[in-house]
């Protein structure tokens, strides 16, 4: 049974909303009980663990199989072999990865990681194994178009994860609480997915499908995998550069700033997930004109991201005043404010990269994204080498430029006749975000009056431009529609 696609957006964002509502409590507890240095070591170790994971790739074969399965399901055909193949890949890769993490413990110690953190590796290995199975089950629901069920699984798991994590942070006062919570959250998600799917197929059944179509899956899937691979390399590289050039404290500040940014970018992830499924089903149904679909999802994501960004810039300085962020962690606030505008750029890049991959032109997305990643890493490294006094602002500047480069490339190569709508919305909301952030960073006592004015101007501009398409609004729950009705496009 296929579920309404935009219900997937709602549940996908609800998943993120619930996650970050609990994360608010998490931030309060984290900054009160966990020293900044300990949190910095934790994030550095997670980056090292992530880098090891890059040596255990699926090469995108799993993503290509899921794409094909979604297209077959749209025609009413069976996808059990695809389900089995996803289980085979997930079990194999996650087992090898988990084993490698434990074998690599001497490497962490050589990198000056204190031995007291090595227990985290064993717990994380268990997380990897369980998450691998959940990934296959989640992909199966995605293939079937059951996006709401897929989203609810994340909500359930994260409620448990955050609850356990927060309780253990208070009891243990250690970053071990975070990883233990992750494992328990994945276990609960696994139980939920099994209850929804109601069956597991024999993974061996998928081996024949993988062998038979491996070359084709690799040709298509490796594009998406390389894109994800390079993005991961970029993130881990940036973390390690910060660790090497300006220290563990700044790793912690950067990680928390990115964590706060996630409250804004959460919508982009939810929209992109549903957008990918919609395009795959559209291809399977023979639909050729997908420009309107791109435009609707992109403009909606841009406008909401822009409003959230300016609202977050206004609200962020309240976090210490309300006792949400404590001690040395307060230094995170200006970095977070400076980062918020990247949410606008990221929403566009996510939609376009997903579109090109799902439509079978993933090499385009790979080439464009590679440029952005290279710009990001090279500029961050260059600025830190030239002037370490810039600190984390060098990384933030690089993030903007690394996001802007691929966006410009996508827009220049796209033949969408409605591209002007995307350009106008992106430019408007990006400038408003920057207009709210710069005074806080450069002018003493500019908050909150200046940021409040910018936020109100953003709401007014959104009302005047009315950027949200009716095609999206019509599929939202009734209680949401009155809130967004003033911002619906006219003339639809």
Coordinates of C-alpha atoms in Angstrom, one line a residue:
X1 CA 0.0 0.0 0.0
X2 CA 1.5 3.3 -1.1
X3 CA 1.1 6.2 1.3
X4 CA 0.5 9.8 0.2
X5 CA 4.0 11.2 -0.6
X6 CA 3.8 14.5 1.2
X7 CA 2.7 12.6 4.3
X8 CA 6.3 11.4 4.1
X9 CA 7.5 15.0 4.3
X10 CA 5.3 15.6 7.3
X11 CA 6.5 12.5 9.1
X12 CA 10.0 13.0 8.0
X13 CA 10.0 16.5 9.4
X14 CA 8.1 15.4 12.5
X15 CA 10.8 12.9 13.0
X16 CA 13.3 15.7 12.9
X17 CA 11.1 18.0 15.0
X18 CA 10.7 15.4 17.8
X19 CA 14.4 14.6 17.5
X20 CA 15.4 18.2 18.0
X21 CA 12.8 18.9 20.7
X22 CA 14.4 16.2 22.8
X23 CA 17.8 17.4 21.6
X24 CA 17.0 20.7 23.3
X25 CA 17.0 18.9 26.6
X26 CA 20.1 17.0 25.4
X27 CA 21.9 20.2 24.8
X28 CA 21.0 21.5 28.3
X29 CA 22.3 18.3 29.9
X30 CA 25.3 18.0 27.7
X31 CA 26.6 21.5 28.3
X32 CA 25.9 21.2 32.0
X33 CA 27.6 17.8 32.7
X34 CA 30.0 17.1 29.9
X35 CA 33.3 19.1 29.7
X36 CA 34.0 20.8 26.4
X37 CA 37.3 18.8 26.0
X38 CA 35.6 15.4 26.5
X39 CA 33.0 16.3 23.9
X40 CA 35.7 17.4 21.5
X41 CA 37.5 14.0 21.9
X42 CA 34.2 12.2 21.3
X43 CA 33.6 14.0 18.0
X44 CA 37.1 13.5 16.8
X45 CA 36.9 9.8 17.5
X46 CA 33.6 9.6 15.7
X47 CA 35.3 11.3 12.7
X48 CA 38.0 8.7 12.8
X49 CA 35.5 5.9 13.0
X50 CA 33.6 7.5 10.0
X51 CA 36.8 7.5 8.0
X52 CA 37.3 3.8 8.5
X53 CA 33.7 3.3 7.3
X54 CA 34.8 4.8 4.0
X55 CA 36.8 1.6 3.4
X56 CA 33.6 -0.5 3.5
X57 CA 31.5 0.9 0.8
X58 CA 28.3 -0.5 -0.9
X59 CA 29.5 1.3 -4.0
X60 CA 25.9 2.5 -4.4
X61 CA 24.7 -0.9 -5.5
X62 CA 22.1 -0.9 -2.6
X63 CA 20.8 2.6 -3.7
X64 CA 20.5 1.5 -7.3
X65 CA 18.6 -1.7 -6.3
X66 CA 16.2 0.4 -4.2
X67 CA 15.6 2.8 -7.1
X68 CA 14.8 -0.1 -9.4
X69 CA 12.6 -1.7 -6.8
X70 CA 10.6 1.6 -6.5
X71 CA 10.1 1.7 -10.2
X72 CA 9.0 -1.9 -10.4
X73 CA 6.6 -1.4 -7.5
X74 CA 5.0 1.5 -9.3
X75 CA 4.1 -1.0 -12.0
X76 CA 2.6 -3.5 -9.6
X77 CA 5.5 -5.9 -9.8
X78 CA 7.1 -7.9 -7.0
X79 CA 10.2 -6.6 -5.2
X80 CA 11.1 -9.5 -2.8
X81 CA 14.3 -10.2 -4.5
X82 CA 15.3 -6.5 -4.2
X83 CA 14.4 -6.6 -0.5
X84 CA 16.6 -9.8 -0.1
X85 CA 19.5 -8.1 -2.0
X86 CA 19.4 -5.1 0.3
X87 CA 19.5 -7.4 3.4
X88 CA 22.5 -9.2 1.9
X89 CA 24.5 -6.1 1.3
X90 CA 23.6 -4.5 4.6
X91 CA 24.5 -7.6 6.7
X92 CA 27.8 -8.1 4.9
X93 CA 29.1 -4.5 4.9
X94 CA 28.0 -3.8 8.5
X95 CA 29.6 -6.9 9.8
X96 CA 32.9 -6.2 8.1
X97 CA 32.8 -2.5 9.2
X98 CA 32.1 -3.3 12.8
X99 CA 34.9 -5.8 12.9
X100 CA 37.4 -3.3 11.4
X101 CA 36.5 -0.7 14.0
X102 CA 37.6 -2.9 16.8
X103 CA 40.8 -4.0 14.9
X104 CA 41.7 -0.3 14.4
X105 CA 41.9 0.6 18.1
X106 CA 45.7 0.9 18.0
X107 CA 45.3 3.6 15.3
X108 CA 43.1 5.7 17.5
X109 CA 45.7 5.5 20.3
X110 CA 48.5 6.5 18.0
X111 CA 46.4 9.6 17.0
X112 CA 46.6 10.7 20.7
X113 CA 43.1 9.6 21.6
X114 CA 43.0 8.8 25.3
X115 CA 42.5 5.1 26.1
X116 CA 39.5 5.9 28.3
X117 CA 37.4 6.4 25.1
X118 CA 38.2 3.0 23.5
X119 CA 35.1 1.4 25.0
X120 CA 33.1 3.7 22.8
X121 CA 34.4 1.7 19.8
X122 CA 32.9 -1.6 20.9
X123 CA 29.5 -0.1 21.6
X124 CA 29.5 1.8 18.3
X125 CA 30.3 -1.5 16.5
X126 CA 27.1 -2.9 17.9
X127 CA 25.3 0.2 16.6
X128 CA 26.7 -0.4 13.1
X129 CA 25.4 -4.0 13.0
X130 CA 21.9 -3.1 14.0
X131 CA 21.7 0.1 11.9
X132 CA 22.7 -2.0 8.8
X133 CA 19.6 -4.1 9.2
X134 CA 17.4 -1.1 9.8
X135 CA 18.8 0.5 6.6
X136 CA 17.6 -2.4 4.5
X137 CA 14.2 -2.4 6.1
X138 CA 13.9 1.4 5.7
X139 CA 14.9 1.1 2.0
X140 CA 12.2 -1.6 1.6
X141 CA 9.5 0.8 2.9
X142 CA 10.9 3.5 0.6
X143 CA 10.6 1.2 -2.4
X144 CA 7.0 0.6 -1.5
X145 CA 6.2 4.3 -1.2
X146 CA 5.4 3.8 2.5
X147 CA 7.1 7.0 3.5
X148 CA 5.0 7.8 6.5
X149 CA 5.8 4.4 8.0
X150 CA 9.5 4.9 7.2
X151 CA 9.4 8.3 9.0
X152 CA 7.5 6.9 12.1
X153 CA 10.3 4.4 12.5
X154 CA 12.8 7.2 12.9
X155 CA 10.5 9.0 15.3
X156 CA 10.1 6.0 17.6
X157 CA 13.7 5.1 17.6
X158 CA 14.8 8.7 18.3
X159 CA 12.4 9.2 21.1
X160 CA 13.9 6.2 22.8
X161 CA 17.5 7.2 21.9
X162 CA 17.1 10.7 23.2
X163 CA 15.3 9.6 26.4
X164 CA 18.0 7.0 27.2
X165 CA 20.8 9.4 26.2
X166 CA 19.6 12.2 28.4
X167 CA 19.0 10.0 31.4
X168 CA 22.4 8.4 31.1
X169 CA 24.2 11.7 30.7
X170 CA 22.8 12.8 34.0
X171 CA 23.7 9.5 35.7
X172 CA 27.1 8.7 34.0
X173 CA 28.2 12.3 33.1
X174 CA 30.1 10.7 30.2
X175 CA 29.9 10.7 26.4
X176 CA 29.4 6.9 26.7
X177 CA 25.7 7.8 27.3
X178 CA 25.4 9.1 23.8
X179 CA 26.6 5.9 22.1
X180 CA 24.6 3.6 24.5
X181 CA 21.5 5.6 23.7
X182 CA 22.2 5.2 19.9
X183 CA 22.3 1.4 20.2
X184 CA 19.1 1.2 22.2
X185 CA 17.4 3.5 19.8
X186 CA 18.4 1.4 16.8
X187 CA 17.1 -1.8 18.6
X188 CA 13.7 -0.1 19.1
X189 CA 13.6 1.0 15.5
X190 CA 14.4 -2.5 14.4
X191 CA 11.5 -3.9 16.4
X192 CA 9.2 -1.3 14.9
X193 CA 10.3 -1.9 11.3
X194 CA 9.9 -5.7 11.8
X195 CA 6.4 -5.2 13.1
X196 CA 5.5 -3.1 10.1
X197 CA 7.2 -5.2 7.4
X198 CA 6.1 -8.3 9.3
X199 CA 8.6 -10.6 7.6
X200 CA 12.2 -11.1 6.7
X201 CA 13.2 -12.7 3.5
X202 CA 16.2 -15.0 3.1
X203 CA 19.1 -12.8 2.3
X204 CA 20.6 -15.5 0.0
X205 CA 17.6 -15.0 -2.3
X206 CA 19.1 -11.6 -3.3
X207 CA 22.5 -13.0 -4.3
X208 CA 21.3 -14.0 -7.7
X209 CA 19.8 -10.5 -8.3
X210 CA 23.1 -8.9 -7.3
X211 CA 25.2 -11.1 -9.5
X212 CA 22.9 -10.8 -12.5
X213 CA 22.6 -7.0 -12.4
X214 CA 25.8 -6.0 -10.6
X215 CA 27.4 -4.2 -13.5
X216 CA 24.2 -2.2 -14.2
X217 CA 23.7 -1.4 -10.5
X218 CA 27.3 -0.4 -10.1
X219 CA 27.2 1.8 -13.2
X220 CA 24.2 3.7 -11.8
X221 CA 24.7 3.4 -8.0
X222 CA 28.3 4.3 -7.9
X223 CA 27.4 7.8 -8.9
X224 CA 25.2 8.2 -5.8
X225 CA 27.7 6.4 -3.6
X226 CA 30.7 8.5 -4.7
X227 CA 28.6 11.6 -4.0
X228 CA 27.9 10.4 -0.5
X229 CA 31.5 9.2 -0.1
X230 CA 33.0 12.5 -1.0
X231 CA 30.6 14.4 1.2
X232 CA 31.6 12.1 4.1
X233 CA 35.3 12.6 3.3
X234 CA 34.7 16.3 3.3
X235 CA 33.0 16.3 6.7
X236 CA 35.6 14.1 8.3
X237 CA 38.4 16.0 6.7
X238 CA 37.1 19.3 8.0
X239 CA 36.8 17.9 11.5
X240 CA 40.3 16.6 11.5
X241 CA 41.7 19.8 10.1
X242 CA 40.0 21.7 12.9
X243 CA 41.5 19.2 15.4
X244 CA 45.0 19.5 13.9
X245 CA 45.1 23.3 13.5
X246 CA 43.0 24.8 16.3
X247 CA 42.4 22.0 18.7
X248 CA 39.8 19.8 20.4
X249 CA 37.9 22.6 21.9
X250 CA 37.0 24.0 18.5
X251 CA 36.0 20.5 17.3
X252 CA 33.4 20.6 20.1
X253 CA 32.2 24.1 19.3
X254 CA 31.9 23.3 15.6
X255 CA 30.1 20.1 16.2
X256 CA 27.5 21.8 18.5
X257 CA 27.1 24.6 16.0
X258 CA 26.4 22.0 13.3
X259 CA 24.0 20.3 15.6
X260 CA 22.0 23.4 16.1
X261 CA 22.0 24.0 12.3
X262 CA 20.4 20.6 11.9
X263 CA 17.1 22.0 13.3
X264 CA 16.9 24.1 10.2
X265 CA 18.2 21.6 7.6
X266 CA 16.0 18.8 8.9
X267 CA 13.2 19.9 6.5
X268 CA 15.6 19.6 3.6
X269 CA 16.3 16.0 4.4
X270 CA 12.6 15.1 4.8
X271 CA 11.7 16.9 1.5
X272 CA 14.6 15.3 -0.4
X273 CA 13.7 11.8 0.8
X274 CA 10.1 12.2 -0.5
X275 CA 11.3 14.0 -3.6
X276 CA 13.5 11.0 -4.6
X277 CA 10.7 8.6 -4.1
X278 CA 8.3 10.8 -6.2
X279 CA 10.8 11.1 -9.1
X280 CA 11.5 7.3 -9.1
X281 CA 7.7 6.5 -9.2
X282 CA 7.3 9.2 -11.9
X283 CA 9.9 7.6 -14.0
X284 CA 8.3 4.2 -13.5
X285 CA 5.0 5.6 -14.6
X286 CA 6.4 7.2 -17.7
X287 CA 6.2 10.8 -16.7
X288 CA 8.7 12.9 -18.7
X289 CA 8.0 16.5 -17.5
X290 CA 9.5 16.7 -14.0
X291 CA 10.5 20.4 -14.0
X292 CA 7.3 21.4 -12.2
X293 CA 8.0 18.8 -9.5
X294 CA 11.6 20.1 -9.0
X295 CA 10.4 23.7 -8.8
X296 CA 7.6 23.0 -6.3
X297 CA 9.8 21.0 -3.8
X298 CA 12.8 23.4 -4.2
X299 CA 10.9 26.6 -3.7
X300 CA 9.0 25.2 -0.7
X301 CA 12.2 24.0 0.9
X302 CA 14.0 27.4 0.3
X303 CA 11.3 29.6 1.7
X304 CA 10.8 27.5 4.9
X305 CA 14.5 27.2 5.4
X306 CA 14.9 31.0 5.0
X307 CA 12.2 31.7 7.6
X308 CA 13.7 29.2 10.0
X309 CA 17.2 30.6 9.5
X310 CA 16.2 34.2 10.3
X311 CA 14.1 33.0 13.2
X312 CA 17.0 30.9 14.6
X313 CA 19.3 33.9 14.3
X314 CA 16.9 35.9 16.4
X315 CA 16.4 33.1 19.0
X316 CA 19.9 31.6 19.3
X317 CA 21.3 34.2 21.8
X318 CA 18.4 33.3 24.1
X319 CA 19.8 29.8 24.6
X320 CA 22.4 30.8 27.3
X321 CA 19.9 33.2 28.9
X322 CA 17.3 30.4 29.2
X323 CA 19.9 28.0 30.7
X324 CA 19.9 25.8 27.6
X325 CA 23.6 26.2 26.9
X326 CA 26.1 26.5 29.7
X327 CA 29.7 27.3 30.4
X328 CA 32.3 27.3 27.6
X329 CA 29.7 26.0 25.2
X330 CA 28.2 29.5 25.0
X331 CA 31.0 30.3 22.6
X332 CA 29.1 28.2 20.0
X333 CA 26.3 30.8 19.6
X334 CA 28.1 33.2 17.1
X335 CA 29.4 30.2 15.0
X336 CA 25.9 28.8 14.8
X337 CA 24.4 32.1 13.8
X338 CA 27.0 32.5 11.1
X339 CA 26.2 29.0 9.7
X340 CA 22.4 29.3 9.6
X341 CA 22.3 30.8 6.1
X342 CA 23.9 27.7 4.6
X343 CA 20.6 26.0 5.1
X344 CA 19.1 28.0 2.2
X345 CA 21.8 26.9 -0.2
X346 CA 21.8 23.3 1.0
X347 CA 18.1 22.9 0.3
X348 CA 18.6 23.6 -3.4
X349 CA 21.7 21.4 -3.8
X350 CA 20.0 18.5 -2.2
X351 CA 17.0 18.6 -4.5
X352 CA 19.1 18.9 -7.6
X353 CA 21.6 16.2 -6.7
X354 CA 18.7 13.8 -5.9
X355 CA 17.0 14.6 -9.1
X356 CA 20.0 13.9 -11.3
X357 CA 20.8 10.7 -9.6
X358 CA 17.3 9.2 -9.6
X359 CA 16.8 10.2 -13.2
X360 CA 19.9 8.2 -14.2
X361 CA 22.3 11.2 -14.6
X362 CA 24.1 10.8 -11.4
X363 CA 27.5 11.6 -12.9
X364 CA 26.3 15.2 -13.3
X365 CA 25.5 15.4 -9.6
X366 CA 28.8 13.8 -8.8
X367 CA 30.8 16.2 -10.8
X368 CA 29.0 19.3 -9.6
X369 CA 29.1 18.2 -5.9
X370 CA 32.8 17.3 -6.2
X371 CA 33.5 20.9 -7.1
X372 CA 31.6 22.1 -4.0
X373 CA 33.4 19.7 -1.7
X374 CA 36.8 20.6 -3.1
X375 CA 36.1 24.3 -2.7
X376 CA 35.0 23.7 0.8
X377 CA 38.0 21.7 2.0
X378 CA 40.6 23.7 0.1
X379 CA 39.4 27.1 1.2
X380 CA 39.1 26.0 4.8
X381 CA 42.6 24.6 4.8
X382 CA 44.0 27.6 3.0
X383 CA 42.4 30.1 5.4
X384 CA 43.6 28.2 8.5
X385 CA 47.1 28.0 7.1
X386 CA 47.2 31.7 6.2
X387 CA 45.6 33.0 9.3
X388 CA 44.7 30.7 12.2
X389 CA 43.3 33.8 13.9
X390 CA 40.2 33.4 11.8
X391 CA 39.5 30.1 13.7
X392 CA 36.2 28.5 12.9
X393 CA 35.1 31.4 10.8
X394 CA 37.5 30.2 8.1
X395 CA 35.5 26.9 8.0
X396 CA 32.2 28.8 7.9
X397 CA 33.3 31.0 5.0
X398 CA 34.5 27.8 3.2
X399 CA 31.1 26.2 3.8
X400 CA 29.2 29.1 2.2
X401 CA 31.5 29.1 -0.9
X402 CA 31.4 25.3 -1.1
X403 CA 27.6 25.4 -1.1
X404 CA 27.4 28.3 -3.5
X405 CA 29.6 26.8 -6.2
X406 CA 27.5 23.7 -7.0
X407 CA 24.3 25.7 -6.7
X408 CA 25.5 28.1 -9.5
X409 CA 26.5 25.1 -11.6
X410 CA 23.2 23.4 -11.2
X411 CA 21.2 26.5 -12.1
X412 CA 23.4 27.2 -15.2
X413 CA 23.0 23.7 -16.6
X414 CA 19.3 23.3 -15.8
X415 CA 16.9 23.8 -18.7
X416 CA 14.0 24.4 -16.3
X417 CA 11.9 27.3 -17.6
X418 CA 10.9 28.1 -14.0
X419 CA 14.5 28.5 -12.9
X420 CA 14.0 32.2 -12.2
X421 CA 11.7 31.3 -9.3
X422 CA 14.4 29.3 -7.7
X423 CA 17.0 32.0 -8.3
X424 CA 14.9 34.8 -6.8
X425 CA 13.9 32.8 -3.8
X426 CA 17.4 31.5 -3.1
X427 CA 18.9 35.0 -3.4
X428 CA 16.2 36.7 -1.3
X429 CA 16.3 34.3 1.7
X430 CA 20.1 34.0 1.6
X431 CA 20.6 37.8 1.8
X432 CA 18.0 38.0 4.6
X433 CA 19.9 35.3 6.6
X434 CA 23.2 37.1 6.1
X435 CA 21.5 40.4 7.0
X436 CA 20.4 39.0 10.3
X437 CA 23.8 37.3 11.1
X438 CA 26.3 40.0 10.3
X439 CA 25.2 42.7 12.7
X440 CA 25.3 40.2 15.6
X441 CA 28.9 39.2 14.7
X442 CA 30.1 42.7 13.9
X443 CA 28.1 45.2 15.9
X444 CA 27.9 45.3 19.7
X445 CA 24.4 45.5 21.2
X446 CA 22.6 44.8 17.8
X447 CA 20.6 42.0 19.3
X448 CA 17.7 41.6 19.5
X449 CA 16.2 44.6 17.8
X450 CA 18.0 44.3 14.5
X451 CA 17.5 40.5 14.3
X452 CA 13.8 41.0 15.1
X453 CA 13.4 43.5 12.3
X454 CA 15.1 41.1 9.8
X455 CA 12.8 38.3 10.9
X456 CA 9.7 40.4 10.5
X457 CA 10.9 41.6 7.1
X458 CA 11.4 37.9 6.2
X459 CA 7.8 37.1 7.1
X460 CA 6.6 40.1 5.2
X461 CA 8.7 39.2 2.1
X462 CA 7.3 35.7 2.3
X463 CA 3.8 37.0 2.4
X464 CA 4.4 39.3 -0.6
X465 CA 6.2 36.7 -2.7
X466 CA 3.9 33.8 -1.7
X467 CA 6.5 31.2 -2.7
X468 CA 4.9 28.0 -1.4
X469 CA 3.1 26.0 -4.2
X470 CA -0.5 25.0 -3.7
X471 CA 0.5 21.5 -4.9
X472 CA 2.4 21.0 -1.7
X473 CA -0.1 22.7 0.6
X474 CA -3.0 20.6 -0.6
X475 CA -1.3 17.4 0.7
X476 CA -0.6 18.7 4.2
X477 CA -2.7 18.0 7.3
X478 CA -5.7 20.3 7.8
X479 CA -4.3 21.9 11.0
X480 CA -1.2 23.1 9.1
X481 CA -3.0 24.7 6.1
X482 CA -4.4 27.8 7.9
X483 CA -0.9 28.7 9.0
X484 CA 0.6 28.5 5.5
X485 CA -2.4 29.7 3.5
X486 CA -1.2 33.4 3.5
X487 CA 2.0 32.3 1.8
X488 CA 0.5 30.1 -1.0
X489 CA 1.3 31.2 -4.6
X490 CA -1.4 33.1 -6.3
X491 CA -2.5 32.2 -9.8
X492 CA -2.3 28.4 -9.4

